[in-house]
Amino acid sequence: GDLTKYNDHYTVGVVDNKYTLDLSDDAAYVNVSNDCRMPTYNEIGELCNQCIWTQSVHNGVKGYDVTGPNGKSIFLPYTNDEKQGIYWSNRVSSRVCDYALALYFSNTEILASYDYGRQYGCCIRPVYP
């Protein structure tokens, strides 16, 4: 199907040259609370580059404790068969318009700019300002 929003190429749909989600399309804002939003690409980059990642298990669920410079931490569980985690950012890929940028991690790598097809359902981790 043709893209109707967040597209930069005329061959795949309506061109609007938007890369960042409007709040009306933000899954956290719409489905969780209008007090939160999906993380930005820069916030995901900070998680990868400025935080300490430690494999852990919480209530039988495997994942990572991610601890920031301020000492606060969040738990990010694996999302696919306890082998990898994929969490959406609020940004569409600038390389391939039908992909979005996601946080990806496994037991061997952590990536802040993982291009993943927009048609796939991925987890979100809401950010509260």
PDB file of C-alpha atoms in Angstrom:
ATOM      1  CA  GLY A   1       0.000   0.000   0.000  1.00  0.00           C
ATOM      2  CA  ASP A   2       0.951   3.599  -0.495  1.00  0.00           C
ATOM      3  CA  LEU A   3       2.219   5.644   2.422  1.00  0.00           C
ATOM      4  CA  THR A   4      -0.084   8.490   3.386  1.00  0.00           C
ATOM      5  CA  LYS A   5       2.144  10.168   5.964  1.00  0.00           C
ATOM      6  CA  TYR A   6       5.842  10.395   6.918  1.00  0.00           C
ATOM      7  CA  ASN A   7       7.060   9.928   3.382  1.00  0.00           C
ATOM      8  CA  ASP A   8       9.803  11.584   1.360  1.00  0.00           C
ATOM      9  CA  HIS A   9       9.566   9.725  -1.937  1.00  0.00           C
ATOM     10  CA  TYR A  10       6.804  10.165  -4.541  1.00  0.00           C
ATOM     11  CA  THR A  11       6.947   6.556  -5.773  1.00  0.00           C
ATOM     12  CA  VAL A  12       5.576   5.144  -2.503  1.00  0.00           C
ATOM     13  CA  GLY A  13       2.801   7.583  -1.633  1.00  0.00           C
ATOM     14  CA  VAL A  14       1.936  11.103  -0.530  1.00  0.00           C
ATOM     15  CA  VAL A  15       5.079  13.177   0.095  1.00  0.00           C
ATOM     16  CA  ASP A  16       5.073  15.277   3.254  1.00  0.00           C
ATOM     17  CA  ASN A  17       8.802  15.103   4.180  1.00  0.00           C
ATOM     18  CA  LYS A  18       7.929  14.553   7.856  1.00  0.00           C
ATOM     19  CA  TYR A  19      10.277  12.407   9.931  1.00  0.00           C
ATOM     20  CA  THR A  20       9.066  12.953  13.507  1.00  0.00           C
ATOM     21  CA  LEU A  21       5.679  11.662  14.642  1.00  0.00           C
ATOM     22  CA  ASP A  22       2.908  14.113  15.385  1.00  0.00           C
ATOM     23  CA  LEU A  23       1.479  13.613  18.881  1.00  0.00           C
ATOM     24  CA  SER A  24      -1.726  12.346  17.251  1.00  0.00           C
ATOM     25  CA  ASP A  25       0.333   9.431  15.847  1.00  0.00           C
ATOM     26  CA  ASP A  26       2.478   8.851  18.950  1.00  0.00           C
ATOM     27  CA  ALA A  27       1.448   5.442  20.377  1.00  0.00           C
ATOM     28  CA  ALA A  28       2.404   6.336  23.965  1.00  0.00           C
ATOM     29  CA  TYR A  29       0.579   9.673  23.897  1.00  0.00           C
ATOM     30  CA  VAL A  30      -2.553   8.224  22.266  1.00  0.00           C
ATOM     31  CA  ASN A  31      -2.764   4.827  23.997  1.00  0.00           C
ATOM     32  CA  VAL A  32      -1.109   5.282  27.397  1.00  0.00           C
ATOM     33  CA  SER A  33      -1.552   8.878  28.559  1.00  0.00           C
ATOM     34  CA  ASN A  34      -1.259  12.394  27.211  1.00  0.00           C
ATOM     35  CA  ASP A  35       1.310  12.890  29.984  1.00  0.00           C
ATOM     36  CA  CYS A  36       3.847  10.759  28.101  1.00  0.00           C
ATOM     37  CA  ARG A  37       5.271  10.242  24.634  1.00  0.00           C
ATOM     38  CA  MET A  38       7.538   7.919  22.681  1.00  0.00           C
ATOM     39  CA  PRO A  39      11.288   8.515  23.053  1.00  0.00           C
ATOM     40  CA  THR A  40      13.144  10.659  20.549  1.00  0.00           C
ATOM     41  CA  TYR A  41      16.034   9.330  18.518  1.00  0.00           C
ATOM     42  CA  ASN A  42      18.398  11.435  20.668  1.00  0.00           C
ATOM     43  CA  GLU A  43      16.987   9.940  23.868  1.00  0.00           C
ATOM     44  CA  ILE A  44      17.559   6.437  22.530  1.00  0.00           C
ATOM     45  CA  GLY A  45      21.092   7.481  21.617  1.00  0.00           C
ATOM     46  CA  GLU A  46      21.649   8.658  25.187  1.00  0.00           C
ATOM     47  CA  LEU A  47      20.463   5.281  26.499  1.00  0.00           C
ATOM     48  CA  CYS A  48      22.998   3.533  24.285  1.00  0.00           C
ATOM     49  CA  ASN A  49      25.941   5.877  24.735  1.00  0.00           C
ATOM     50  CA  GLN A  50      25.653   7.291  28.251  1.00  0.00           C
ATOM     51  CA  CYS A  51      24.113   4.453  30.253  1.00  0.00           C
ATOM     52  CA  ILE A  52      25.365   1.192  31.691  1.00  0.00           C
ATOM     53  CA  TRP A  53      23.572  -1.910  30.399  1.00  0.00           C
ATOM     54  CA  THR A  54      23.465  -4.943  32.692  1.00  0.00           C
ATOM     55  CA  GLN A  55      21.709  -8.181  31.782  1.00  0.00           C
ATOM     56  CA  SER A  56      19.152  -9.050  34.438  1.00  0.00           C
ATOM     57  CA  VAL A  57      15.975 -10.963  35.235  1.00  0.00           C
ATOM     58  CA  HIS A  58      12.895  -9.381  36.850  1.00  0.00           C
ATOM     59  CA  ASN A  59      10.040 -11.662  37.904  1.00  0.00           C
ATOM     60  CA  GLY A  60      11.323 -14.353  35.537  1.00  0.00           C
ATOM     61  CA  VAL A  61      11.582 -11.958  32.576  1.00  0.00           C
ATOM     62  CA  LYS A  62      15.012 -11.538  30.958  1.00  0.00           C
ATOM     63  CA  GLY A  63      16.288  -8.196  29.740  1.00  0.00           C
ATOM     64  CA  TYR A  64      18.579  -5.339  30.700  1.00  0.00           C
ATOM     65  CA  ASP A  65      18.751  -2.876  33.543  1.00  0.00           C
ATOM     66  CA  VAL A  66      19.805   0.414  31.957  1.00  0.00           C
ATOM     67  CA  THR A  67      21.356   2.829  34.457  1.00  0.00           C
ATOM     68  CA  GLY A  68      21.958   6.486  33.658  1.00  0.00           C
ATOM     69  CA  PRO A  69      24.652   8.850  34.923  1.00  0.00           C
ATOM     70  CA  ASN A  70      22.197  10.115  37.591  1.00  0.00           C
ATOM     71  CA  GLY A  71      21.875   6.589  39.051  1.00  0.00           C
ATOM     72  CA  LYS A  72      18.276   6.077  37.934  1.00  0.00           C
ATOM     73  CA  SER A  73      17.521   2.940  35.961  1.00  0.00           C
ATOM     74  CA  ILE A  74      14.841   1.316  33.836  1.00  0.00           C
ATOM     75  CA  PHE A  75      14.307  -2.311  32.941  1.00  0.00           C
ATOM     76  CA  LEU A  76      13.958  -3.163  29.240  1.00  0.00           C
ATOM     77  CA  PRO A  77      12.792  -6.739  28.734  1.00  0.00           C
ATOM     78  CA  TYR A  78      13.609  -8.785  25.674  1.00  0.00           C
ATOM     79  CA  THR A  79      10.664  -8.648  23.271  1.00  0.00           C
ATOM     80  CA  ASN A  80      11.353 -11.565  20.908  1.00  0.00           C
ATOM     81  CA  ASP A  81      11.844 -15.022  22.431  1.00  0.00           C
ATOM     82  CA  GLU A  82      14.207 -13.623  25.084  1.00  0.00           C
ATOM     83  CA  LYS A  83      16.858 -13.117  22.385  1.00  0.00           C
ATOM     84  CA  GLN A  84      16.420  -9.490  21.372  1.00  0.00           C
ATOM     85  CA  GLY A  85      14.529  -6.318  22.181  1.00  0.00           C
ATOM     86  CA  ILE A  86      13.155  -3.785  19.718  1.00  0.00           C
ATOM     87  CA  TYR A  87      11.570  -0.525  20.928  1.00  0.00           C
ATOM     88  CA  TRP A  88      10.256   2.238  18.658  1.00  0.00           C
ATOM     89  CA  SER A  89      11.473   5.817  18.676  1.00  0.00           C
ATOM     90  CA  ASN A  90       9.284   8.646  17.389  1.00  0.00           C
ATOM     91  CA  ARG A  91      11.347   9.040  14.204  1.00  0.00           C
ATOM     92  CA  VAL A  92      10.991   7.658  10.702  1.00  0.00           C
ATOM     93  CA  SER A  93      14.193   6.526   8.992  1.00  0.00           C
ATOM     94  CA  SER A  94      15.710   9.137   6.711  1.00  0.00           C
ATOM     95  CA  ARG A  95      17.284   6.374   4.597  1.00  0.00           C
ATOM     96  CA  VAL A  96      14.192   4.273   3.868  1.00  0.00           C
ATOM     97  CA  CYS A  97      10.851   6.041   4.383  1.00  0.00           C
ATOM     98  CA  ASP A  98       8.832   2.882   5.098  1.00  0.00           C
ATOM     99  CA  TYR A  99      11.139   2.127   8.043  1.00  0.00           C
ATOM    100  CA  ALA A 100      11.352   3.767  11.461  1.00  0.00           C
ATOM    101  CA  LEU A 101      14.256   4.082  13.870  1.00  0.00           C
ATOM    102  CA  ALA A 102      14.231   1.750  16.837  1.00  0.00           C
ATOM    103  CA  LEU A 103      16.385   0.764  19.765  1.00  0.00           C
ATOM    104  CA  TYR A 104      17.658  -2.785  19.203  1.00  0.00           C
ATOM    105  CA  PHE A 105      19.505  -4.978  21.662  1.00  0.00           C
ATOM    106  CA  SER A 106      20.538  -8.586  22.041  1.00  0.00           C
ATOM    107  CA  ASN A 107      23.023 -10.330  24.288  1.00  0.00           C
ATOM    108  CA  THR A 108      25.816  -9.273  21.891  1.00  0.00           C
ATOM    109  CA  GLU A 109      24.912  -5.752  20.650  1.00  0.00           C
ATOM    110  CA  ILE A 110      23.037  -2.544  21.408  1.00  0.00           C
ATOM    111  CA  LEU A 111      22.053  -0.252  18.508  1.00  0.00           C
ATOM    112  CA  ALA A 112      20.415   3.177  18.685  1.00  0.00           C
ATOM    113  CA  SER A 113      19.531   3.529  15.012  1.00  0.00           C
ATOM    114  CA  TYR A 114      18.074   0.198  13.991  1.00  0.00           C
ATOM    115  CA  ASP A 115      15.981   0.603  10.822  1.00  0.00           C
ATOM    116  CA  TYR A 116      12.885  -1.574  11.114  1.00  0.00           C
ATOM    117  CA  GLY A 117       9.821  -1.845   8.884  1.00  0.00           C
ATOM    118  CA  ARG A 118       6.980   0.440   9.943  1.00  0.00           C
ATOM    119  CA  GLN A 119       4.487  -2.342   9.221  1.00  0.00           C
ATOM    120  CA  TYR A 120       5.776  -4.454  12.129  1.00  0.00           C
ATOM    121  CA  GLY A 121       4.461  -4.109  15.641  1.00  0.00           C
ATOM    122  CA  CYS A 122       7.161  -3.259  18.159  1.00  0.00           C
ATOM    123  CA  CYS A 123       7.150  -2.340  21.818  1.00  0.00           C
ATOM    124  CA  ILE A 124       7.215   1.204  23.087  1.00  0.00           C
ATOM    125  CA  ARG A 125       8.672   2.512  26.325  1.00  0.00           C
ATOM    126  CA  PRO A 126       6.833   5.723  27.235  1.00  0.00           C
ATOM    127  CA  VAL A 127       8.838   8.747  28.369  1.00  0.00           C
ATOM    128  CA  TYR A 128       7.326  10.950  31.070  1.00  0.00           C
ATOM    129  CA  PRO A 129       8.708  14.521  31.090  1.00  0.00           C
TER     130      PRO A 129
END
